[in-house]
Amino acid sequence: MKIHRASPLEPDQATMVDMANLVTQQVATFLTTLDSRPTHDRTVPEVEEKLAESFLSGPPENGTPFASLMDQLGTAAESAIESAGPRLMAALPGGGLYSSALAEFFTRALNRYGTLAAAAPALTALEEGVLRWMAQDVCGLPPGSSGILTTGGSMANLSAVVTARHDRLGEDIGRGTIYVSEQAHYSVAKAARIAGIRQQNVRMIPVAENLKMDLGLAAERIRADRSAGLRPFLLVATAGTTDTGAIDPLTDAGALADREDLWFHVDAAYGGFFRLTARGRERTAGIERADSVTLDPHKALFLPFGTGALVVREPARLHAAHEGSAPALQDVGTSDALPDYAQRGIELSRENRGVRVWLPLHLHGLSAFRDALDEKLDLAGHIHSKLSAVPRLDVPWHPELTAVAFAVRPRHPGATARRDADAATRQLLDRINSDGRAMVHSTTIAGRQLIRICVLAHRTHREHVDEVLDVITAGTAEL
Ligand SMILES: *Cc1c(COP(=O)(O)O)cnc(C)c1O
């Protein structure tokens, strides 16, 4: 007779359902009350510190009831910037789709091996379908293009730099040089360093007044470097800078890369999925010339944190830069039709990342995403026009995406007035964030303090934006 040994590691069916019910109840309550929650709460830092400290201790010898642990997790999650909520307008908020979280629960519970096609062919096909959609439909790369789902944009940029380096330089990398605008995300320079490219060989190309890369200067620098015996190999354009959403001239950047025989990478972590809208498609025209593109579904596709993508014109080049083999893998067959993602990226063991993108896209349909992104573009336009109407504020750039930067105007020309204006801008920032309801951040561009509002979460609507605009108007009047 078979003896069943009950293991606490394997709950029975009724317990599983009970546990999941508890979690979904808690989550549903949390998500349906987001609108009334503060975005950040600075009232009692000592209590928060104590709480954080309590979570530093190690696990107990014997187990703890599930409900009590979920209580603890709830308390921990409350002690945070409300990054799922509608009033976070700092950084690049995405909100986090419930449907994607459920997809993730499913994938994790079934624990399919997501990195070798033969281990789960249909799920690999599903992930590959998501990637081909991103490469071909979203970015307009040719048939055959695909890529890899990563954990974020930084990892995608890293694999892009490594692929470009491998493809264009081989192993002789010491004289390799990269060209990127000074408004590009810092992850590009970081990727270069990790990829063994000298920091001094990462050329930060100045931007024009509109914060787009000055391609004339880039071309001069490439030629000068080549004459000096260096090996220019990569041009990185940004489709939506993190600060202001500026989109580099992609068509001309692609042509320059072509002429100079450089790998052309577009960092579209912010702007890429705006191509689902007519305006986004028009503003990012030229992206289809890229050799590789970084996308971030956890930004403009509203997914929970942890999903990025690198799509490439020729997957064989991605493969060549990332392939590897081991005797321990010799029994797992390869598939001709489907990729082994271990050969396209840095990781070996990983979850199937396609499901958490696939489920929301199929459940809600593309139109739901297009409408939400169009709404955010409209909101940014609304913010720009409202702030431009306040005489004391300077709103220098019309938003191409959904970030609007602005500052208090200096009262007159000169360095002192400018310092005063910077101080007033910081004061206004504190005023906006003071009651904890909403949160915006500042940035520094060309030495100048600016406040930056970014609407990107799917939960942010007109009423949330108007609330912040009212605070800004009132705060400016008090300066
Ligand atoms: C957010 C961002 C990144 C980094 O992406 P992570 O997912 O945070 O690693 C890279 N480039 C741009 C333009 C970004 O906006």
Short mmCIF file of C-alpha atoms and ligand atoms in Angstrom, two decimals, residues 92 152-154 157 185 187 238 240 242 267 269-270 296 298-299, ligand 1:
data_model
loop_
_atom_site.label_atom_id
_atom_site.label_comp_id
_atom_site.label_asym_id
_atom_site.label_seq_id
_atom_site.Cartn_x
_atom_site.Cartn_y
_atom_site.Cartn_z
CA LEU A 92 8.34 56.33 -15.34
CA GLY A 152 14.14 45.35 -17.79
CA GLY A 153 15.56 48.01 -20.09
CA SER A 154 19.00 48.03 -18.49
CA ASN A 157 20.70 47.69 -23.30
CA HIS A 185 19.71 56.84 -20.04
CA SER A 187 22.25 52.38 -18.35
CA THR A 238 16.93 57.32 -27.71
CA GLY A 240 11.99 59.00 -25.53
CA THR A 242 13.67 59.44 -19.48
CA ASP A 267 16.71 52.75 -26.69
CA ALA A 269 12.38 51.78 -23.23
CA TYR A 270 10.04 54.72 -22.73
CA ASP A 296 10.17 48.12 -21.56
CA HIS A 298 6.86 47.49 -17.47
CA LYS A 299 6.62 51.09 -18.57
C1 LIG B 1 13.78 53.19 -17.80
C2 LIG B 1 14.77 53.33 -18.88
C3 LIG B 1 15.86 52.45 -19.00
C4 LIG B 1 16.16 51.41 -17.96
O1 LIG B 1 15.17 50.46 -17.89
P1 LIG B 1 14.95 49.57 -16.58
O2 LIG B 1 13.80 48.72 -16.99
O3 LIG B 1 14.63 50.51 -15.46
O4 LIG B 1 16.19 48.81 -16.34
C5 LIG B 1 16.68 52.56 -20.10
N1 LIG B 1 16.47 53.52 -21.02
C6 LIG B 1 15.46 54.41 -20.92
C7 LIG B 1 15.29 55.44 -21.98
C8 LIG B 1 14.58 54.34 -19.86
O5 LIG B 1 13.58 55.23 -19.76
#
